[in-house]
CSV table of C-alpha atoms in Angstrom, one decimal:
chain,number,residue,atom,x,y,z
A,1,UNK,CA,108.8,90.0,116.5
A,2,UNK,CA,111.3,92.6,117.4
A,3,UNK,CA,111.0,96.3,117.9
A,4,UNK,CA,113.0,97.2,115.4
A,5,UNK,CA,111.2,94.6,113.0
A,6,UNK,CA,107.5,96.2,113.9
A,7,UNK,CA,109.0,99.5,113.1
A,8,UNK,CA,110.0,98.5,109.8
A,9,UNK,CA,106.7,97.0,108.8
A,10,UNK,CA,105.7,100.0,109.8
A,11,UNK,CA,107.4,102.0,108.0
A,12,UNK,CA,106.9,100.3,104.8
A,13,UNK,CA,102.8,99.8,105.4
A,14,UNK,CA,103.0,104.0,105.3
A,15,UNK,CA,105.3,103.9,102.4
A,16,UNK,CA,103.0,101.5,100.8
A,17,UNK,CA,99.4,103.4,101.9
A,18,UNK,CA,101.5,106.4,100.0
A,19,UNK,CA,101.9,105.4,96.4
A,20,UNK,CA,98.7,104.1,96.0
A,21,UNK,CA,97.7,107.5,97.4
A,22,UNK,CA,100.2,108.9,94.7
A,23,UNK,CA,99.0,106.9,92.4
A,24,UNK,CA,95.9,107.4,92.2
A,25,UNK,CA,96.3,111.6,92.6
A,26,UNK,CA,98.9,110.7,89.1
A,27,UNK,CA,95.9,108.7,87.4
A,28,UNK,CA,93.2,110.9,88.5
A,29,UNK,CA,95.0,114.3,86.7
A,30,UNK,CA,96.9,112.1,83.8
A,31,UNK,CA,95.0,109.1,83.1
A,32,UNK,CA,96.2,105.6,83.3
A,33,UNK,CA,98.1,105.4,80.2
A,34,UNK,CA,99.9,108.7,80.4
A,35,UNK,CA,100.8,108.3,84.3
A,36,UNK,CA,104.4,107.6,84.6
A,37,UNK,CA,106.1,105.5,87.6
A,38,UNK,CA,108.7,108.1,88.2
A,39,UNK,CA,105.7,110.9,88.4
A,40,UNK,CA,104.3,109.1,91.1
A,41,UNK,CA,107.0,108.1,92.9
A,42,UNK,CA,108.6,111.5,93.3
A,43,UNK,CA,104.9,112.7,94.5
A,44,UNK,CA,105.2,109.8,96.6
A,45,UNK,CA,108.6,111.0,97.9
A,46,UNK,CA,110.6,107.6,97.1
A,47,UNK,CA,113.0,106.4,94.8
A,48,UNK,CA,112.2,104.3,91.8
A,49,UNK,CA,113.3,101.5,93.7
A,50,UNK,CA,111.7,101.9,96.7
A,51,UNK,CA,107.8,102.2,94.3
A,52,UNK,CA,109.5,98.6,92.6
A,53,UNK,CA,109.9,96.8,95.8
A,54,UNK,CA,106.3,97.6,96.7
A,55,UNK,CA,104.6,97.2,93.4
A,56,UNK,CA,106.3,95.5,90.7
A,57,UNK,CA,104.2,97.2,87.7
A,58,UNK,CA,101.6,100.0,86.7
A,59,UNK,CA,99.3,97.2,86.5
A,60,UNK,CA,99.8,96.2,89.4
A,61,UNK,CA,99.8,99.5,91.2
A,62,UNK,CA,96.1,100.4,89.4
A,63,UNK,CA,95.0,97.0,91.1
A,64,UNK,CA,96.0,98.6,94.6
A,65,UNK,CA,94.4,101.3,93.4
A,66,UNK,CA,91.0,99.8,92.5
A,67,UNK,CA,91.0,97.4,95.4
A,68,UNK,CA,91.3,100.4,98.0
A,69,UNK,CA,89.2,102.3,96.0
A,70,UNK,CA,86.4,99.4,96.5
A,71,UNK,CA,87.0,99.1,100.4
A,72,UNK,CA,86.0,103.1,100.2
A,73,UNK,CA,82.6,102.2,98.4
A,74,UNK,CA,81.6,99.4,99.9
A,75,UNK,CA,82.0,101.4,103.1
A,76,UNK,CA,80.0,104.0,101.5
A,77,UNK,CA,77.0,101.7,100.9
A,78,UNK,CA,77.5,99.3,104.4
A,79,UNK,CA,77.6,102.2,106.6
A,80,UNK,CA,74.0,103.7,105.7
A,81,UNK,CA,71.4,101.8,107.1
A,82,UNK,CA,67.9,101.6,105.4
A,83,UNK,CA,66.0,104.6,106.1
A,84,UNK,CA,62.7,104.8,108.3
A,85,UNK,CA,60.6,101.8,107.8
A,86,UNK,CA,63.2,100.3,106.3
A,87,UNK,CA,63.2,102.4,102.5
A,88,UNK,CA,65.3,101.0,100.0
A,89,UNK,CA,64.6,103.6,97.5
A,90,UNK,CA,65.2,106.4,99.9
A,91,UNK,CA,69.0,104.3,101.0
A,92,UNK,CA,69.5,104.2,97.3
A,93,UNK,CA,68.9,107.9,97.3
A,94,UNK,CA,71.0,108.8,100.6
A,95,UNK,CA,74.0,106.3,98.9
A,96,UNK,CA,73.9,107.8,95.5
A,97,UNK,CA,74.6,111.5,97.5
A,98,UNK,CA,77.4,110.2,99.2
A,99,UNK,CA,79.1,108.9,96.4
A,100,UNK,CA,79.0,111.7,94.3
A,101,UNK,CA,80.2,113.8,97.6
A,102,UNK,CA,83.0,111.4,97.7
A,103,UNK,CA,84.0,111.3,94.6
A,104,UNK,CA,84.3,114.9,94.6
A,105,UNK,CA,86.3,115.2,97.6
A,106,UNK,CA,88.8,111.6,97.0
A,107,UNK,CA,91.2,111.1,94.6
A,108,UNK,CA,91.1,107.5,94.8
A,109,UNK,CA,87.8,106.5,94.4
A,110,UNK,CA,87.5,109.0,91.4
A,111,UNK,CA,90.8,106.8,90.5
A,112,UNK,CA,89.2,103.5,91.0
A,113,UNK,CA,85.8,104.7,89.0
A,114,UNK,CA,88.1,105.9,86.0
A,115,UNK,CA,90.5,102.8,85.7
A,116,UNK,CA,86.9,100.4,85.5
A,117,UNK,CA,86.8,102.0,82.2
A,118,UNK,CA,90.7,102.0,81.5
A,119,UNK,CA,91.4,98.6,82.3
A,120,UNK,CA,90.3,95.2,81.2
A,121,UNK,CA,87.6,93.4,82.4
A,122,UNK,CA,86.5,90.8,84.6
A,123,UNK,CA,88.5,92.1,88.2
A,124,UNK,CA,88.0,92.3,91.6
A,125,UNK,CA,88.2,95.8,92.5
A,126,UNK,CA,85.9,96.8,88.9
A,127,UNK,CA,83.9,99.6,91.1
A,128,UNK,CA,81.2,100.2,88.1
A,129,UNK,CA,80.5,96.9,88.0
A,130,UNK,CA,80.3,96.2,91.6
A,131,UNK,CA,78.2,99.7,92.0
A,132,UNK,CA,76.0,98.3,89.4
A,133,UNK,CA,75.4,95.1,91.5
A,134,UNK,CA,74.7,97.2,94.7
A,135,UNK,CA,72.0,98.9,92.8
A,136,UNK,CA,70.5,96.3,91.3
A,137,UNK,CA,70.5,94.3,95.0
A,138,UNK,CA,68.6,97.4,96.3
A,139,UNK,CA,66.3,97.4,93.9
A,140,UNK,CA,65.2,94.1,94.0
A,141,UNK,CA,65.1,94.5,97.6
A,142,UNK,CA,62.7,97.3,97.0
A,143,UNK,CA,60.2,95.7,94.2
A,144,UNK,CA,59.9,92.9,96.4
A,145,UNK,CA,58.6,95.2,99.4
A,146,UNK,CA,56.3,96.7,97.1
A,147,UNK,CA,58.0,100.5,96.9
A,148,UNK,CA,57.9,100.3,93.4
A,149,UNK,CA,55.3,101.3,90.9
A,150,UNK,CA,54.0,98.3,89.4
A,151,UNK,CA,55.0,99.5,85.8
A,152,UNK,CA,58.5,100.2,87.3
A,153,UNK,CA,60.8,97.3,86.3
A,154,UNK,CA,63.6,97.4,88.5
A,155,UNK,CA,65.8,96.1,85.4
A,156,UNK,CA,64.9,99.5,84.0
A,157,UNK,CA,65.6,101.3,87.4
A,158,UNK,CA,68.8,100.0,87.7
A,159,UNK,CA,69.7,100.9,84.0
A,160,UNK,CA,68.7,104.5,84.4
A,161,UNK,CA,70.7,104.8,88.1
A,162,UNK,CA,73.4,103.1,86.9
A,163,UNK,CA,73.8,105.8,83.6
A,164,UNK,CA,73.0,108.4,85.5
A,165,UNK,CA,75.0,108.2,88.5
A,166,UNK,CA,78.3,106.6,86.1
A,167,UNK,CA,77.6,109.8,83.9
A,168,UNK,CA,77.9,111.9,86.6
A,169,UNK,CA,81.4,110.2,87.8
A,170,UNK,CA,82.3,110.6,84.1
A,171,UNK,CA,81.7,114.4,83.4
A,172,UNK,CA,82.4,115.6,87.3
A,173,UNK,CA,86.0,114.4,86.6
A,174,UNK,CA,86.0,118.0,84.6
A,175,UNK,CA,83.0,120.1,86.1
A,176,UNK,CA,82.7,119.7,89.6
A,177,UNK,CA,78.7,120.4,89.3
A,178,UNK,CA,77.8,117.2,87.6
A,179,UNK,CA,78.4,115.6,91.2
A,180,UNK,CA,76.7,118.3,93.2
A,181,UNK,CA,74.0,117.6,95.4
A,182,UNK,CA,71.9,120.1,93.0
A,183,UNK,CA,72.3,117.9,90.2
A,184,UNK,CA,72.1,114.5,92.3
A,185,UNK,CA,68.6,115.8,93.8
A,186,UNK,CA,67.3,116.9,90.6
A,187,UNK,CA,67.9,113.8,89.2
A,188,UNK,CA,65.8,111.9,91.6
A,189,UNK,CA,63.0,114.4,91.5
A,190,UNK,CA,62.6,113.4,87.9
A,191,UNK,CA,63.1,109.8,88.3
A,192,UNK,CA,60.7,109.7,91.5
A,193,UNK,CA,57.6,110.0,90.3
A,194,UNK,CA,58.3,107.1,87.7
A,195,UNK,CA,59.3,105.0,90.7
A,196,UNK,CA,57.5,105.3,93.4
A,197,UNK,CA,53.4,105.3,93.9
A,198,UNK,CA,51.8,108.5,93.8
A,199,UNK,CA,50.9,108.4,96.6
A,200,UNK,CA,53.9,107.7,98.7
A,201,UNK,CA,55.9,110.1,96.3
A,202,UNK,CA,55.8,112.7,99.6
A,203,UNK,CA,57.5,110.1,102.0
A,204,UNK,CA,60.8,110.5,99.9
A,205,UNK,CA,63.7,113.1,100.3
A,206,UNK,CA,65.3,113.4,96.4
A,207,UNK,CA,67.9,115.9,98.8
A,208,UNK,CA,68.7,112.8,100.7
A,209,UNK,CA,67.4,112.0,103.9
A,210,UNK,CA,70.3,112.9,106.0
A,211,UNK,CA,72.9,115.6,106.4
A,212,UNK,CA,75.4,115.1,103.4
């Protein structure tokens, strides 16, 4: 491959990396049915054209969308390793604050979030879905190391994270606070002692056990 071809590859992997940046900003503030293709190309700072020759549709721009949006959370959840002793309630805990910090500071996972609830269903990049499927995983993991309360169903468990933490993506999208690490910690300090034995209830950070 030549210089000159490397350089153009390049070029258009930037060009590329910045309408689905664009993108997602345009779906974030307008939603995906009002987002226009010329609103995000001129954010962009292409032509018509130029957004065409990369992705031929909307459709298939929200899929970029959701698919980087996904590489973002399962990075979130891969790059936090169990807590001491190997906790999977207290990783669930330390995951859930990171995703609500992130979707507070980037536009295209709040994207991806929102157009799982835009878009039709089964897809790859469906983030509730696939958050849903982490939590349940952890869960699991956790009932079958005995950190659960024996009443504590993990089916249940995962319902209640899942609302909560999908709630909170829903109504931070207008109040920043619903994805605060107030409002994330004082969610687990109501759900913990409905979780965990009494009697470990102290080995568990609701604030997350790590600097967020």
């Amino acid at each position: 491959m030549t210089e000159q071809s490397m350089v153009k590859q390049e070029r258009a992997a930037r060009t590329r990396e910045t309408l689905i940046r664009s993108a997602a900003e345009t779906f974030d503030r307008d939603g995906f049915s009002a987002a226009s293709l010329t609103a995000i190309s001129s954010l962009a700072g292409v032509s018509n054209g130029a957004l065409h020759f990369h992705f031929p549709s909307k459709a298939a721009l929200a899929n970029a969308v959701e698919e980087a949006a996904l590489v973002r959370l399962l990075a979130l959840a891969g790059d936090v390793p169990p807590a001491g002793g190997g906790r999977r309630v207290q990783l669930l805990i330390d995951v859930t604050h990171r995703l609500a910090g992130a979707l507070r500071a980037d536009p295209v996972l709040r994207a991806g979030f929102a157009l799982s609830g835009e878009l039709p269903r089964p897809r790859r990049g469906d983030l509730r879905g696939r958050w849903r499927g982490w939590v349940e995983d952890t869960l699991q993991q956790a009932e079958a190391e005995g950190e659960l309360r024996p009443e504590a169903a993990a089916g249940d468990v995962v319902t209640a994270v899942v609302a909560a933490t999908v709630g909170f993506e829903v109504l931070g999208a207008r109040d920043g606070v619903w994805l605060s690490v107030a409002t994330v910690t004082r969610f687990w300090r109501l759900l913990l002692p409905t979780l965990v034995p009494a009697d470990r209830l102290g080995g568990f950070e609701a604030a997350g056990s790590r600097a967020l």
